[in-house]
Coordinates of C-alpha atoms and ligand atoms in Angstrom, one line a residue:
M1011 CA 89.4 97.0 130.9
G1012 CA 89.9 95.2 127.6
L1013 CA 92.0 92.1 127.2
L1014 CA 94.3 94.3 125.1
E1015 CA 94.9 97.9 125.9
V1016 CA 96.8 100.2 123.7
K1017 CA 97.4 103.7 125.1
D1018 CA 98.8 106.7 123.2
V1019 CA 101.2 104.7 121.1
G1020 CA 103.5 106.4 118.7
K1021 CA 106.0 105.0 116.2
R1022 CA 108.3 106.9 113.9
F1023 CA 110.4 105.5 111.0
G1024 CA 113.0 108.2 110.3
G1025 CA 111.0 111.2 109.0
L1026 CA 107.7 109.3 108.9
Q1027 CA 105.3 109.3 111.8
A1028 CA 103.8 105.9 111.2
L1029 CA 101.6 105.9 114.3
S1030 CA 100.6 108.7 116.6
D1031 CA 98.2 108.8 119.6
V1032 CA 96.9 105.3 119.0
N1033 CA 94.4 104.2 121.6
L1034 CA 92.7 100.8 121.2
S1035 CA 90.8 98.6 123.6
V1036 CA 89.9 95.0 122.5
A1037 CA 87.3 93.4 124.8
E1038 CA 87.6 89.8 125.7
G1039 CA 85.7 87.4 123.5
T1040 CA 85.1 89.8 120.7
V1041 CA 86.3 90.2 117.1
H1042 CA 87.8 93.7 116.7
A1043 CA 88.7 94.8 113.2
I1044 CA 91.2 97.4 112.3
I1045 CA 90.7 98.9 108.9
G1046 CA 92.2 101.8 107.0
P1047 CA 93.8 102.6 103.6
N1048 CA 97.2 101.2 102.6
G1049 CA 100.0 102.8 104.6
A1050 CA 97.6 103.8 107.5
G1051 CA 99.9 102.0 110.0
K1052 CA 97.8 98.8 110.5
S1053 CA 100.7 96.3 110.2
T1054 CA 103.0 98.6 112.2
L1055 CA 100.5 98.6 115.0
L1056 CA 100.2 94.8 114.9
N1057 CA 104.0 94.6 115.0
C1058 CA 104.0 96.7 118.1
L1059 CA 101.7 94.3 119.8
V1060 CA 103.9 91.2 119.3
G1061 CA 107.3 92.7 120.1
K1062 CA 108.5 92.9 116.5
L1063 CA 108.6 96.7 116.8
I1064 CA 109.0 98.7 120.0
P1065 CA 106.8 101.9 120.1
D1066 CA 108.6 105.2 120.7
S1067 CA 105.9 106.2 123.2
G1068 CA 102.7 104.9 124.9
S1069 CA 101.9 101.6 126.4
V1070 CA 100.6 98.2 125.4
S1071 CA 99.2 95.8 127.9
F1072 CA 97.7 92.4 127.6
D1073 CA 95.7 90.7 130.3
G1074 CA 96.8 93.4 132.7
Q1075 CA 100.5 93.1 132.0
S1076 CA 102.8 95.3 129.8
V1077 CA 104.1 93.6 126.7
L1078 CA 106.7 96.4 126.1
G1079 CA 110.3 95.3 126.6
R1080 CA 109.3 91.6 126.1
K1081 CA 110.7 89.5 123.4
P1082 CA 108.3 88.1 120.7
H1083 CA 108.4 84.5 122.2
E1084 CA 107.6 85.8 125.7
I1085 CA 104.6 87.7 124.3
N1086 CA 103.6 84.6 122.5
Q1087 CA 103.8 82.7 125.9
M1088 CA 101.5 85.4 127.5
G1089 CA 98.8 84.2 125.1
I1090 CA 99.1 86.3 121.9
S1091 CA 99.4 84.4 118.6
R1092 CA 99.8 86.0 115.3
V1093 CA 99.0 85.0 111.7
F1094 CA 101.1 86.9 109.2
Q1095 CA 100.0 88.5 105.9
T1096 CA 101.6 85.7 104.0
P1097 CA 101.4 82.1 105.3
E1098 CA 104.3 81.2 107.4
I1099 CA 104.0 77.4 107.0
F1100 CA 106.8 75.2 105.7
G1101 CA 105.8 74.3 102.1
D1102 CA 108.0 71.2 101.8
L1103 CA 106.8 69.6 105.0
T1104 CA 103.6 67.7 105.3
V1105 CA 100.6 69.2 107.0
L1106 CA 101.2 67.0 110.0
E1107 CA 104.8 67.9 110.3
N1108 CA 103.9 71.6 110.2
M1109 CA 101.3 71.1 112.9
M1110 CA 103.9 69.3 115.1
I1111 CA 105.9 72.5 115.4
P1112 CA 103.5 74.5 117.6
C1113 CA 102.5 71.3 119.5
F1114 CA 106.2 70.7 120.4
A1115 CA 106.6 74.3 121.3
A1116 CA 103.5 74.4 123.5
R1117 CA 104.9 71.4 125.5
D1118 CA 108.6 72.3 125.7
G1119 CA 108.3 76.1 125.7
A1120 CA 110.0 76.7 122.4
F1121 CA 110.9 75.0 119.1
E1122 CA 114.5 75.1 118.0
L1123 CA 115.7 73.9 114.7
N1124 CA 118.0 71.4 116.4
A1125 CA 115.0 69.8 118.1
W1126 CA 113.8 68.7 114.7
G1127 CA 115.2 65.2 114.8
S1128 CA 113.9 64.3 118.2
M1129 CA 110.5 65.9 117.4
M1130 CA 109.9 63.7 114.4
G1131 CA 109.8 60.5 116.4
D1132 CA 108.0 62.0 119.4
R1133 CA 104.8 60.0 119.7
E1134 CA 103.1 62.4 122.1
V1135 CA 103.7 65.3 119.7
V1136 CA 102.5 63.3 116.7
E1137 CA 99.3 62.4 118.6
K1138 CA 98.7 66.0 119.7
A1139 CA 99.2 67.3 116.2
E1140 CA 96.8 64.7 114.8
A1141 CA 94.2 65.8 117.3
E1142 CA 94.7 69.5 116.4
L1143 CA 94.3 68.6 112.7
E1144 CA 91.1 66.7 113.5
E1145 CA 89.7 69.8 115.3
M1146 CA 90.5 71.9 112.2
R1147 CA 88.9 69.2 110.0
M1148 CA 92.2 68.8 108.2
A1149 CA 93.0 65.2 109.3
D1150 CA 92.4 63.9 105.7
K1151 CA 95.2 66.2 104.4
R1152 CA 97.8 65.3 107.0
H1153 CA 100.2 63.6 104.6
M1154 CA 99.9 66.3 101.9
H1155 CA 102.8 68.7 101.3
A1156 CA 101.7 72.0 102.7
A1157 CA 102.7 73.8 99.4
A1158 CA 100.3 71.7 97.4
M1159 CA 97.2 72.9 99.3
S1160 CA 94.9 75.7 98.2
R1161 CA 95.4 79.2 99.7
G1162 CA 92.4 78.8 101.9
D1163 CA 93.7 75.5 103.3
K1164 CA 97.1 77.0 103.9
R1165 CA 95.5 79.7 105.8
R1166 CA 93.4 77.2 107.7
L1167 CA 96.5 75.2 108.6
E1168 CA 98.3 78.4 109.7
I1169 CA 95.4 79.5 111.9
G1170 CA 95.3 75.9 113.3
M1171 CA 99.0 76.2 114.1
C1172 CA 98.4 79.4 116.1
L1173 CA 95.4 77.9 117.9
A1174 CA 97.4 74.8 118.9
Q1175 CA 99.3 77.2 121.2
R1176 CA 95.9 77.9 122.9
P1177 CA 96.2 81.7 122.7
K1178 CA 93.8 84.1 124.4
L1179 CA 94.2 86.6 121.6
L1180 CA 94.6 85.7 117.9
L1181 CA 96.0 88.5 115.6
L1182 CA 95.3 88.3 111.9
D1183 CA 96.9 90.6 109.3
E1184 CA 94.8 90.5 106.2
P1185 CA 94.1 86.8 106.4
T1186 CA 92.1 86.8 103.1
A1187 CA 94.5 88.9 101.0
G1188 CA 94.8 87.4 97.5
M1189 CA 92.3 84.7 98.1
A1190 CA 89.6 83.6 95.7
R1191 CA 86.0 84.3 96.9
A1192 CA 85.4 80.7 97.9
D1193 CA 88.5 80.5 100.1
T1194 CA 87.6 83.9 101.6
N1195 CA 84.1 82.6 102.5
N1196 CA 85.7 79.4 104.0
T1197 CA 88.0 81.6 106.1
I1198 CA 85.1 83.7 107.4
D1199 CA 83.2 80.5 108.4
L1200 CA 86.3 79.1 110.1
L1201 CA 86.9 82.3 112.1
K1202 CA 83.2 82.5 113.1
E1203 CA 83.4 78.9 114.3
I1204 CA 86.6 79.5 116.2
Q1205 CA 85.1 82.5 118.0
E1206 CA 81.9 80.6 118.9
N1207 CA 83.5 77.3 119.9
R1208 CA 86.6 78.6 121.7
G1209 CA 85.5 82.0 123.0
I1210 CA 88.8 83.4 121.7
T1211 CA 89.4 87.1 121.2
I1212 CA 90.4 88.1 117.7
A1213 CA 91.9 91.3 116.4
I1214 CA 91.9 91.4 112.6
I1215 CA 93.3 93.7 110.0
E1216 CA 91.3 93.4 106.9
H1217 CA 90.9 95.2 103.6
D1218 CA 87.8 93.2 102.4
M1219 CA 84.7 94.9 103.8
H1220 CA 82.7 91.8 103.3
V1221 CA 85.0 90.0 105.7
V1222 CA 85.0 92.9 108.2
F1223 CA 81.2 93.2 108.3
S1224 CA 80.7 89.4 108.5
L1225 CA 82.9 89.0 111.6
A1226 CA 83.6 92.2 113.6
Q1227 CA 81.7 93.4 116.6
R1228 CA 83.9 96.5 116.9
I1229 CA 85.8 98.4 114.2
T1230 CA 88.6 100.9 114.5
V1231 CA 89.4 103.0 111.4
L1232 CA 93.0 104.0 111.2
A1233 CA 94.0 106.8 108.9
Q1234 CA 97.5 108.2 108.6
G1235 CA 98.6 106.5 111.8
T1236 CA 95.8 107.7 114.0
P1237 CA 92.4 106.2 114.9
L1238 CA 89.7 108.2 113.1
V1239 CA 86.8 106.5 114.8
E1240 CA 85.9 103.3 116.7
D1241 CA 82.4 102.0 116.7
T1242 CA 80.0 99.1 115.9
P1243 CA 79.9 97.9 112.2
E1244 CA 76.4 99.5 111.8
N1245 CA 77.7 102.9 112.8
I1246 CA 80.9 102.6 110.9
K1247 CA 79.0 101.9 107.7
G1248 CA 77.1 105.2 107.8
H1249 CA 79.9 107.3 109.2
P1250 CA 80.6 110.3 106.9
K1251 CA 84.3 110.6 108.0
V1252 CA 84.8 106.9 107.3
R1253 CA 83.2 107.1 103.9
E1254 CA 85.4 110.0 103.0
A1255 CA 88.6 108.6 104.4
Y1256 CA 88.3 105.0 103.6
L1257 CA 85.2 103.4 102.2
G1258 CA 85.1 105.8 99.3
E1259 CA 88.7 105.1 98.5
S1260 CA 88.2 101.3 98.7
S1261 CA 85.0 101.3 96.5
G1262 CA 87.1 99.9 93.7
H1263 CA 88.0 96.7 95.6
Ligands
ADP1986 N1 110.3 99.2 108.7 C1 109.8 100.3 108.1 N2 110.7 101.3 107.8 C2 110.3 102.5 107.3 N3 109.0 102.7 107.0 C3 108.1 101.8 107.3 C4 108.4 100.5 107.8 N4 107.3 99.8 108.0 C5 106.3 100.5 107.5 N5 106.7 101.7 107.1 C6 105.9 102.8 106.6 O1 105.0 103.2 107.6 C7 103.7 103.4 107.0 C8 102.7 102.5 107.6 O2 102.9 101.2 107.1 P1 102.1 99.9 107.4 O3 102.0 99.8 108.9 O4 102.7 98.7 106.7 O5 100.7 100.2 106.8 P2 99.4 99.3 106.5 O6 99.6 98.0 107.1 O7 98.2 100.0 107.1 O8 99.3 99.3 105.0 C9 103.8 103.3 105.5 O9 104.1 104.6 105.0 C10 105.1 102.5 105.4 O10 105.7 102.7 104.2
MG1987 MG1 99.7 96.0 106.2

C-alpha cells in the first residue's frame, strides 16, 4: 500500500474527459514524477488530490484514509502540502512575514486574514518562522521583500512554507517552470536535500526531463488523461511508447 493511492479516477469537464481510469500508487519516502504532454491532465490530477476538484469516479486515499469529500484545509491537515505552478507567496511582505503564515496555521489550525494583527506581534510564531528560515538557509534574507528575490529563492521560500506545516506528502506542480538553469539546479539540490534529510514523500509534475531524471525513483507517464506506463527512470527512458507519446514531442524543450 502506497502513502497515496489513486484508483480508477475519472474527471470530465463538459465534453472533455480530462482524466480516465487513473491509477497511481506513491510509495512512502520516494520521489514520484508525473510527466506527460501539455493538456495530459497532470494539474487536474493534482487538483483532485488536494480537494480543489472532486473526481467524478474512483477513489483517492492518503495514509489509509479517503480524501474525497474533504475540504482542502482538511486534506492539508491530513499531511498533504502543495506547491502551485506559480509561487503563492505575498510579494509585498517580507520573507519572514511570509514564513509566519504557515507557522501560525500549524499552531492554531488555520490562518485567517483577521488573525494578521495578532500574528505580527506573536513572539512564538516569529521564533518558529526564524527557525524554519534557518533550516531553509534563508535567514539572511528574512527582511527582504519576497517580490525582490530571484525565482529560485521565491520557490525555495514557498517550499519552505509548505514544509513548515510538516507534511508527509509534498506535491509540486512544475516547480522549475520558467526558471533559469542555475535556479533549476538549486531547486533540484534543495529537493534532494529535503528528501534525504526529512524522509518526506514527494509527488512532482515536471516538464524538464533533467529535473525528472535527477530526482525521481518512479515515473508515471500520463497521456490524454490516462497513465500510459509507470516504471523506473531507467526503463522510462528507453520505453518506445513513451518516446512516441512524450519524449519525442518534448525534444524541443
Ligand atoms: N477547469 C477546467 N475546465 C475545463 N477544462 C479544463 C479545466 N481544467 C483543465 N481543463 C482541460 O483539461 C485538460 C487537462 O488539463 P491539465 O490538467 O491542466 O493538463 P496538464 O497539467 O497536463 O497540462 C486540458 O485539455 C485542459 O484544457
Ligand atoms: Mg499543468
